[in-house]
Coordinates of C-alpha atoms and ligand atoms in Angstrom, one line a residue:
T1 CA 0.3 0.0 0.0
S2 CA 1.1 3.4 -0.6
A3 CA 0.2 6.7 1.3
Q4 CA -2.0 9.4 -0.5
I5 CA -0.3 12.0 1.8
G6 CA 3.2 12.1 3.9
V7 CA 3.8 14.5 7.1
T8 CA 7.5 15.0 8.0
G9 CA 8.0 17.2 11.6
L10 CA 5.5 15.5 14.2
A11 CA 6.0 18.1 16.9
V12 CA 2.6 19.1 17.9
M13 CA 1.2 20.3 14.6
G14 CA 2.7 17.7 12.6
R15 CA 1.2 15.0 14.7
N16 CA -2.2 16.3 14.9
L17 CA -2.3 17.2 11.1
A18 CA -1.3 13.9 10.6
R19 CA -4.0 12.5 12.4
N20 CA -6.3 14.6 11.1
F21 CA -5.7 13.3 7.8
A22 CA -5.8 9.7 9.1
R23 CA -9.2 10.2 10.6
N24 CA -10.7 11.5 7.6
G25 CA -9.6 8.1 5.6
Y26 CA -6.3 8.8 4.2
T27 CA -3.4 6.7 4.5
V28 CA -0.4 8.6 5.8
A29 CA 3.4 8.3 5.6
L30 CA 4.9 9.2 8.5
H31 CA 8.6 10.9 9.2
N32 CA 10.3 12.9 11.9
R33 CA 14.0 13.3 12.2
T34 CA 13.8 11.8 15.3
A35 CA 12.2 8.7 14.7
A36 CA 11.2 7.9 18.2
K37 CA 8.4 10.8 17.7
T38 CA 7.1 8.4 14.9
Q39 CA 7.1 5.5 17.0
A40 CA 5.1 7.3 19.9
L41 CA 2.7 8.3 17.3
V42 CA 2.0 5.4 15.7
E43 CA 1.7 3.4 19.9
E44 CA -0.7 6.1 20.9
F45 CA -2.8 6.9 18.0
G46 CA -2.1 4.0 15.1
H47 CA -5.9 2.9 16.0
E48 CA -7.1 5.9 14.5
G49 CA -6.5 5.4 11.1
E50 CA -3.8 4.0 8.4
F51 CA -0.5 5.4 9.0
I52 CA 2.8 4.1 7.5
A53 CA 5.7 4.6 9.9
T54 CA 9.1 5.4 8.2
E55 CA 12.7 5.9 9.5
T56 CA 14.9 7.3 6.5
A57 CA 13.8 10.0 4.0
K58 CA 14.1 7.3 1.2
E59 CA 11.4 5.1 3.0
F60 CA 9.3 7.9 3.3
V61 CA 9.6 9.2 -0.3
A62 CA 8.9 5.8 -1.2
A63 CA 5.6 5.4 0.7
L64 CA 4.0 7.8 -1.0
E65 CA 1.9 7.3 -3.9
R66 CA 2.5 9.4 -7.1
P67 CA 2.5 12.6 -7.9
R68 CA 3.4 12.9 -4.1
R69 CA 2.2 14.9 -1.8
L70 CA 4.9 15.7 1.3
V71 CA 3.7 17.7 4.0
I72 CA 6.4 19.5 6.0
M73 CA 5.5 20.7 9.8
V74 CA 8.9 21.6 11.2
K75 CA 10.2 24.5 12.8
A76 CA 10.3 27.6 10.3
G77 CA 13.0 28.8 8.7
E78 CA 16.6 26.9 8.4
P79 CA 14.8 23.6 9.4
T80 CA 12.4 24.1 6.3
D81 CA 15.4 24.9 4.0
A82 CA 17.4 21.5 5.6
V83 CA 14.3 19.4 4.9
I84 CA 13.5 20.6 1.4
K85 CA 17.2 20.1 1.0
E86 CA 16.8 16.4 2.1
F87 CA 13.8 15.2 0.3
A88 CA 13.7 17.2 -2.9
P89 CA 16.3 15.1 -4.6
L90 CA 14.7 12.1 -4.2
M91 CA 11.3 13.5 -5.5
E92 CA 10.4 13.3 -8.9
P93 CA 8.4 16.0 -11.8
G94 CA 5.0 16.8 -10.6
D95 CA 5.1 16.0 -7.0
M96 CA 4.2 18.6 -4.4
I97 CA 5.9 19.8 -1.4
I98 CA 3.7 21.2 1.4
D99 CA 4.9 23.7 3.8
G100 CA 2.8 24.0 6.9
G101 CA 4.9 25.5 9.2
N102 CA 4.7 29.4 9.8
A103 CA 7.0 30.4 7.0
H104 CA 8.3 34.1 5.8
F105 CA 6.2 34.6 2.5
A106 CA 9.5 35.8 0.6
D107 CA 11.1 32.4 2.0
T108 CA 8.1 30.6 0.4
R109 CA 8.5 32.4 -3.1
R110 CA 12.2 31.8 -3.2
R111 CA 11.8 27.8 -2.5
E112 CA 8.6 27.8 -5.1
R113 CA 11.0 29.4 -7.1
E114 CA 14.1 26.9 -6.4
L115 CA 12.0 23.9 -6.9
R116 CA 9.9 24.7 -9.9
E117 CA 13.0 24.7 -12.0
Q118 CA 12.9 20.6 -10.9
D119 CA 9.2 20.9 -11.7
I120 CA 8.1 20.1 -8.1
H121 CA 5.2 22.4 -6.9
F122 CA 6.0 23.7 -3.7
V123 CA 3.0 24.9 -1.7
G124 CA 3.7 27.5 1.0
T125 CA 0.2 26.9 3.3
G126 CA -0.3 29.0 6.2
V127 CA -2.0 26.9 8.9
S128 CA -4.2 28.6 11.6
G129 CA -6.0 27.1 15.0
G130 CA -3.1 26.2 16.9
E131 CA -2.7 22.5 18.2
E132 CA -6.3 21.9 18.2
G133 CA -7.4 23.2 15.3
A134 CA -4.9 21.1 13.3
L135 CA -6.6 18.0 14.9
L136 CA -10.0 19.0 14.9
G137 CA -10.1 21.1 11.1
P138 CA -7.8 24.3 11.1
S139 CA -8.2 26.9 8.4
I140 CA -6.1 26.4 5.7
M141 CA -4.3 29.2 3.4
P142 CA -2.4 27.4 0.6
G143 CA -0.6 29.3 -2.3
G144 CA 1.4 27.3 -5.2
S145 CA 0.4 26.4 -8.6
Q146 CA -3.6 25.8 -9.1
E147 CA -2.4 22.6 -10.4
S148 CA -1.2 21.5 -7.1
Y149 CA -4.3 22.7 -5.7
A150 CA -6.2 20.4 -8.1
S151 CA -5.1 17.5 -6.4
L152 CA -4.3 18.8 -3.0
G153 CA -7.5 21.2 -2.6
P154 CA -10.4 17.9 -1.9
M155 CA -8.1 16.3 0.9
L156 CA -7.4 19.9 2.6
E157 CA -11.4 20.5 2.4
K158 CA -11.7 17.4 4.1
I159 CA -9.6 17.7 6.8
S160 CA -9.9 22.0 7.3
A161 CA -12.8 23.5 9.6
K162 CA -16.2 24.2 8.6
A163 CA -18.0 27.7 8.8
K164 CA -21.3 27.6 10.4
D165 CA -23.0 27.4 6.7
G166 CA -20.6 23.7 6.0
S167 CA -18.4 25.1 3.6
P168 CA -15.1 24.0 3.9
C169 CA -12.3 26.9 5.9
V170 CA -10.1 26.6 2.6
T171 CA -9.4 28.0 -0.4
H172 CA -6.7 28.4 -3.1
V173 CA -5.6 31.7 -2.3
G174 CA -3.0 32.3 -5.0
P175 CA 0.1 31.6 -6.6
D176 CA 3.7 31.1 -4.5
G177 CA 3.9 32.9 -1.3
A178 CA -0.1 34.0 -1.1
G179 CA -0.8 31.5 1.2
H180 CA 1.8 32.7 3.4
F181 CA 1.0 36.2 3.3
V182 CA -2.4 36.0 4.2
K183 CA -1.6 33.7 6.7
M184 CA 0.7 36.1 7.9
V185 CA -1.8 39.0 7.7
H186 CA -4.2 36.8 9.6
N187 CA -1.8 36.7 12.8
G188 CA -1.1 40.6 12.5
I189 CA -4.9 40.8 12.8
E190 CA -5.0 38.7 15.7
Y191 CA -2.4 40.5 17.3
A192 CA -4.7 43.4 16.5
D193 CA -8.0 41.9 18.3
M194 CA -6.1 40.7 21.5
Q195 CA -4.9 44.0 21.7
L196 CA -8.2 45.5 21.8
I197 CA -9.6 43.2 23.9
A198 CA -7.4 43.6 26.5
E199 CA -8.0 47.6 26.3
A200 CA -11.8 46.8 26.8
Y201 CA -10.9 44.7 30.2
Q202 CA -8.3 47.4 31.0
L203 CA -11.0 50.1 30.6
L204 CA -13.7 48.0 32.6
R205 CA -11.3 47.2 35.2
D206 CA -9.8 50.5 35.8
V207 CA -12.4 53.0 34.7
A208 CA -15.2 51.0 35.7
G209 CA -14.1 49.0 38.3
Y210 CA -15.2 45.6 37.9
S211 CA -13.6 42.8 39.1
P212 CA -11.9 40.0 36.5
A213 CA -15.4 38.1 37.3
Q214 CA -17.7 40.5 36.4
I215 CA -16.1 41.0 33.1
A216 CA -15.7 37.9 32.2
D217 CA -19.6 38.2 32.5
I218 CA -19.6 41.6 30.6
F219 CA -17.7 39.6 27.4
R220 CA -19.9 36.2 28.1
T221 CA -22.7 38.8 27.4
W222 CA -20.7 40.3 24.3
N223 CA -20.1 37.2 23.0
T224 CA -23.7 36.5 22.2
G225 CA -23.9 39.9 20.0
R226 CA -21.8 41.1 16.8
L227 CA -18.6 40.5 19.0
D228 CA -19.3 36.9 18.9
S229 CA -15.7 35.4 18.2
Y230 CA -13.0 32.8 19.7
L231 CA -11.1 35.3 21.2
I232 CA -14.0 37.1 23.1
E233 CA -14.9 33.6 24.4
I234 CA -11.7 32.3 25.3
T235 CA -10.8 35.8 27.1
A236 CA -14.0 35.2 29.5
E237 CA -12.7 32.3 30.4
V238 CA -9.3 33.3 31.3
L239 CA -10.9 36.1 32.8
K240 CA -12.9 34.1 35.2
H241 CA -9.8 31.5 36.0
V242 CA -8.6 31.7 39.6
D243 CA -5.4 30.8 40.5
A244 CA -5.3 27.5 42.5
A245 CA -2.2 28.3 45.0
T246 CA -3.1 32.0 45.6
G247 CA -7.3 32.1 45.3
K248 CA -6.5 35.4 43.5
P249 CA -8.0 35.8 39.7
F250 CA -5.4 34.1 37.3
V251 CA -4.6 37.6 35.4
D252 CA -3.5 38.9 38.7
V253 CA -0.6 36.6 39.2
V254 CA 0.7 36.5 35.8
Q255 CA 3.3 38.5 34.7
D256 CA 2.4 41.6 32.5
R257 CA 5.2 41.2 30.0
A258 CA 3.5 39.8 26.5
E259 CA 5.7 37.7 24.2
Q260 CA 5.6 36.9 20.5
K261 CA 7.1 35.1 18.0
G262 CA 7.4 37.2 14.9
T263 CA 4.2 36.5 12.5
G264 CA 2.3 40.2 13.7
R265 CA 6.2 42.1 13.4
W266 CA 6.3 40.8 9.8
T267 CA 3.2 42.1 9.2
V268 CA 3.5 45.8 9.8
Q269 CA 7.4 45.1 8.8
I270 CA 5.7 44.3 5.0
A271 CA 2.7 46.9 5.4
L272 CA 5.4 49.6 5.8
D273 CA 7.4 48.5 3.0
L274 CA 3.9 48.7 0.9
G275 CA 3.2 51.9 2.2
V276 CA -0.4 50.3 3.9
P277 CA -1.3 52.4 7.0
V278 CA -1.9 49.2 9.1
S279 CA -1.7 51.5 12.7
G280 CA -4.0 49.3 14.8
I281 CA -1.7 46.2 14.1
A282 CA 1.6 48.0 15.0
E283 CA 0.1 49.6 18.0
A284 CA -0.6 46.1 19.2
V285 CA 2.9 44.9 17.9
F286 CA 4.0 48.0 19.9
A287 CA 2.0 47.3 23.2
R288 CA 3.5 43.5 23.2
S289 CA 7.0 45.5 23.2
L290 CA 6.5 47.8 25.7
S291 CA 5.2 45.6 28.4
G292 CA 8.5 44.1 27.9
H293 CA 10.6 46.8 28.9
T294 CA 10.5 45.8 32.5
E295 CA 13.0 48.1 33.5
L296 CA 11.7 51.2 31.7
R297 CA 8.5 51.2 33.1
A298 CA 9.9 50.3 37.0
A299 CA 11.9 53.9 36.2
S300 CA 8.8 55.5 35.0
K301 CA 6.6 54.6 38.1
E302 CA 6.9 57.9 39.3
L303 CA 5.3 59.8 36.4
A304 CA 2.6 61.8 37.4
G305 CA -0.7 60.9 36.7
P306 CA -4.8 62.0 36.6
T307 CA -6.6 60.9 40.0
A308 CA -9.1 58.3 40.0
R309 CA -12.7 58.9 39.7
A310 CA -14.7 56.1 40.6
L311 CA -17.9 55.3 38.7
S312 CA -21.4 54.5 40.4
E313 CA -22.8 51.4 39.4
A314 CA -25.6 53.0 36.5
E315 CA -22.5 54.6 35.2
A316 CA -20.1 52.1 35.0
G317 CA -23.1 50.0 33.1
A318 CA -23.7 52.6 30.8
F319 CA -19.5 52.8 30.3
A320 CA -19.4 49.2 29.4
D321 CA -21.7 49.4 26.7
Q322 CA -19.8 52.3 25.1
V323 CA -16.6 50.2 25.3
E324 CA -18.3 47.4 23.3
Q325 CA -19.2 50.1 20.9
A326 CA -15.7 51.2 21.0
L327 CA -14.1 47.8 20.8
Y328 CA -16.5 46.8 17.6
A329 CA -15.6 50.3 15.7
S330 CA -12.0 49.8 16.8
K331 CA -12.0 46.2 15.2
I332 CA -13.9 47.2 12.0
V333 CA -11.0 49.2 11.5
S334 CA -8.1 46.6 11.9
Y335 CA -9.6 44.2 9.5
T336 CA -10.2 47.4 7.2
Q337 CA -6.2 47.6 7.8
G338 CA -5.4 43.9 7.4
F339 CA -7.4 43.4 4.2
H340 CA -5.5 46.7 2.7
E341 CA -2.4 44.8 3.4
V342 CA -4.0 41.5 1.9
A343 CA -5.0 43.7 -1.5
A344 CA -1.8 45.5 -1.6
G345 CA 0.4 42.7 -1.3
S346 CA -1.9 40.9 -3.9
E347 CA -1.4 43.9 -6.3
E348 CA 2.4 44.1 -5.7
Y349 CA 3.2 40.0 -6.4
G350 CA 0.3 39.7 -8.2
W351 CA -1.5 36.8 -6.4
D352 CA -5.0 38.0 -7.5
I353 CA -6.1 37.5 -4.4
D354 CA -10.0 37.3 -3.5
L355 CA -10.7 39.0 -0.7
G356 CA -14.4 37.7 0.2
S357 CA -13.0 34.2 -0.4
V358 CA -10.2 35.0 2.5
A359 CA -12.6 35.9 4.9
A360 CA -14.9 33.5 4.2
I361 CA -11.9 31.0 5.0
W362 CA -11.2 32.8 8.2
R363 CA -14.7 32.4 9.4
G364 CA -14.0 28.7 11.0
G365 CA -10.7 27.1 12.4
C366 CA -8.4 30.1 12.9
I367 CA -7.6 31.9 16.1
I368 CA -9.8 35.3 14.6
R369 CA -12.7 33.1 13.7
A370 CA -15.6 35.4 14.1
A371 CA -19.6 35.8 13.0
F372 CA -18.1 39.3 12.1
L373 CA -16.1 37.4 9.1
D374 CA -19.3 36.6 7.2
R375 CA -20.1 40.5 7.0
I376 CA -17.0 40.8 5.7
R377 CA -17.3 38.4 3.1
A378 CA -21.0 39.8 2.2
A379 CA -19.2 43.0 1.7
Y380 CA -17.2 42.0 -0.7
D381 CA -19.5 39.5 -2.4
T382 CA -21.6 42.7 -3.1
R383 CA -18.5 44.4 -4.2
A384 CA -15.1 42.4 -4.9
D385 CA -13.2 45.8 -5.5
L386 CA -14.4 47.7 -3.0
P387 CA -11.7 50.0 -1.5
S388 CA -11.6 49.1 1.6
L389 CA -14.3 47.7 4.1
L390 CA -14.9 51.3 5.6
S391 CA -16.7 52.1 1.9
D392 CA -18.9 48.9 2.8
K393 CA -22.3 51.0 3.2
T394 CA -23.4 48.4 6.5
F395 CA -19.8 49.2 8.2
A396 CA -20.0 52.4 7.3
Q397 CA -23.4 52.8 8.8
E398 CA -22.3 50.8 12.0
I399 CA -19.1 52.5 13.0
G400 CA -21.0 56.1 12.6
A401 CA -23.6 54.9 14.9
A402 CA -20.7 53.6 17.3
Q403 CA -18.5 56.7 17.2
D404 CA -20.2 58.9 19.8
D405 CA -19.4 56.4 22.6
W406 CA -16.0 55.7 20.9
R407 CA -14.9 59.2 21.1
A408 CA -16.3 59.4 25.0
V409 CA -14.0 56.1 25.9
L410 CA -11.3 57.6 24.6
V411 CA -11.9 60.8 26.7
A412 CA -12.6 58.5 29.7
A413 CA -9.1 56.6 29.0
T414 CA -7.3 59.9 28.5
Q415 CA -8.5 61.5 31.5
Q416 CA -8.7 58.6 33.6
G417 CA -4.7 57.7 32.2
V418 CA -5.7 54.2 31.1
P419 CA -3.3 53.4 27.8
T420 CA -5.5 52.7 24.8
P421 CA -3.1 52.6 22.0
G422 CA -5.5 50.4 19.6
F423 CA -8.6 52.4 20.4
S424 CA -6.8 55.5 19.8
A425 CA -4.9 54.6 16.8
A426 CA -8.2 53.0 15.4
L427 CA -9.9 56.4 16.1
A428 CA -7.4 58.3 14.5
Y429 CA -7.6 56.2 11.3
Y430 CA -11.0 56.4 10.9
D431 CA -10.9 60.5 11.4
A432 CA -8.0 60.8 8.9
L433 CA -9.9 58.8 6.1
R434 CA -13.0 61.0 6.9
A435 CA -11.1 64.4 6.9
D436 CA -12.0 67.1 4.3
R437 CA -8.0 68.1 4.3
L438 CA -5.3 66.6 6.2
P439 CA -2.1 68.3 7.4
A440 CA -0.2 67.0 4.9
A441 CA -0.2 70.1 3.0
L442 CA 1.7 71.5 5.4
T443 CA 3.9 68.4 5.9
Q444 CA 4.9 69.2 1.6
G445 CA 5.2 72.9 3.0
Q446 CA 7.8 72.1 5.2
R447 CA 9.8 69.4 2.9
D448 CA 9.7 72.0 0.1
F449 CA 11.2 74.4 2.5
F450 CA 14.2 72.4 4.0
G451 CA 14.6 70.0 1.1
A452 CA 13.0 71.5 -2.0
H453 CA 11.0 68.7 -2.3
T454 CA 8.3 70.4 -4.8
Y455 CA 4.6 70.1 -4.1
R456 CA 1.7 69.7 -6.4
R457 CA -1.2 72.4 -5.8
T458 CA -5.1 71.9 -5.6
D459 CA -5.2 74.1 -8.1
R460 CA -3.1 73.5 -11.2
E461 CA -1.6 70.3 -12.6
G462 CA 2.4 70.0 -12.2
S463 CA 5.0 70.2 -9.4
F464 CA 6.0 73.1 -8.3
H465 CA 8.8 75.1 -5.8
T466 CA 8.7 77.7 -3.7
L467 CA 11.9 79.6 -3.5
W468 CA 11.9 79.7 0.2
G469 CA 15.3 81.5 0.9
A470 CA 14.6 84.0 -1.4
D471 CA 11.8 86.2 -2.9
R472 CA 9.2 83.6 -2.5
S473 CA 7.8 83.3 -5.6
E474 CA 6.7 79.9 -6.9
V475 CA 8.5 78.4 -10.1
Q476 CA 7.4 75.7 -11.9
A477 CA 9.9 72.3 -11.0
Ligands
NBP1 P1 8.4 23.2 16.2 O1 7.9 24.6 15.5 O2 8.6 22.9 17.7 O3 9.1 22.0 15.4 C1 9.5 20.9 15.7 C2 9.9 20.4 14.7 O4 10.5 20.2 13.9 C3 10.6 18.9 15.1 O5 9.6 18.0 14.3 C4 11.9 18.8 14.7 O6 12.1 17.5 14.8 C5 11.6 19.5 13.6 N1 13.0 20.2 12.8 C6 13.9 21.2 13.9 BR1 13.4 21.7 15.2 N2 15.0 21.2 13.1 C7 14.9 20.2 12.0 C8 16.0 19.9 10.9 N3 17.2 20.5 10.9 N4 15.6 19.0 10.0 C9 14.5 18.2 10.4 N5 13.2 18.5 11.5 C10 13.8 19.5 12.2 O7 6.9 22.4 16.0 P2 5.2 23.1 16.1 O8 5.2 24.0 17.1 O9 4.1 21.5 15.6 O10 5.1 23.7 14.7 C11 5.3 23.3 13.6 C12 5.2 24.4 12.3 O11 4.1 25.1 12.6 C13 6.0 26.0 12.6 O12 6.6 26.6 11.5 C14 4.9 26.3 13.3 O13 5.7 28.1 13.4 C15 4.0 26.2 12.5 N6 2.7 26.5 13.4 C16 2.6 26.7 15.1 C17 1.3 26.6 15.2 C18 0.9 26.0 16.8 O14 -0.1 26.5 17.4 N7 2.3 25.5 17.2 C19 0.2 27.3 14.4 C20 0.4 27.6 13.5 C21 1.6 27.2 12.6 P3 13.0 16.6 15.9 O15 11.3 16.3 16.3 O16 13.9 15.6 15.5 O17 13.5 17.7 17.0

């Protein structure tokens, strides 16, 4: 017998993905650098389906039916190149290497190019949903050739998460690095979502005076409405959790230094290169960095702040409703920014990504799964070339209806000294897009003054320069 698919790299993700394939009726060849892990998988889960355990690269490749489908699930970076180097020489034209790790899309583009010379399809594939998603159904974002998707798609559709309407959370995102690019932006949006939720929590605690358990209840209520999402759901779980050792709320015994693995940072770095303003995502990445500067924070403890004002119970309740509005409005903005980055990447690299499909495959399986994504899909279904989510009528109306409360929350945050970089950046973006005139005109004047960088006029074509150091007359540049 031969295997329809092989998985090499059997740490938590690879092992669960392999089991997912087997549970869906596929014969799965297994391989891992350290062979003991392969054995352990078969011993523990062999009863779940058909596995072919292999030890050497040669055995592994030989176990696969042709064209071969070989999934790499190793630590992203050099290990991925090492594994490709090991397996590619053993493969044949038409075979597929699927990289399910969190690769940088530029690496994926390079690998795809290199393997194409050998007529091997390299399919950089974003996989989201963590350990549990890999086993029970992740959201899957494959790039690579159309031809590879024809062969691989049906299998991925089977093992993927399903949205509420039953459709699989996988689509052929686009060629070469498109899948990993979209996975990167997914993670950037995830950072922004988490930061916004964290700010909402902090406001409910420090301004409204609620306890973590009370805030858990508030989030649970929000989760029955338009904010219905995995992240809101788990936030309520984390907030109601009590530390067994101390009896204190779990959030009060955890060090307040957020860590990161890099995909959020990449989203911002690439956005800078593409010139896409993803200020909400950037603030989320910076907020994590800032939290980690413990020396800096300790040295700043004496800085003056406002005197806290306690809210009455009624005021607190009303404030909580306003925070829900602010959170929802800010969330619309971070998705607007994220989808702008996907559109810009698609344009830059010629990927022709369907934004509605991206929203659709994020509806289930992944960390940012949310009812909200159905609405984003609907917006792009109505108009595929929507310049911005904010130009969709429904979102524009909703954010317009939320803006008074959004502003009120930021006034309270500012007056009470609660940092809200995510909410604030989102509102600034919204107001900047709305603005009739931006002070960028003044910036252009300054640039022309010190660097003769020239400017364009509102009333005439062409570039102009003012002779600032002389008689300040204007010349055509
Ligand atoms: P890790 O990222 O911890 O990688 C461990 C695996 O890589 C093991 O199988 C290990 O083999 C193998 N490996 C390493 Br390390 N260096 C190797 C090399 N030079 N040659 C061959 N194999 C090598 O595993 P993970 O957490 O399961 O994640 C796998 C991939 O999935 C990563 O790219 C990750 O970013 C991505 N991802 C993870 C999650 C998540 O929630 N964890 C979610 C989505 C995507 P060994 O057993 O011999 O040491």
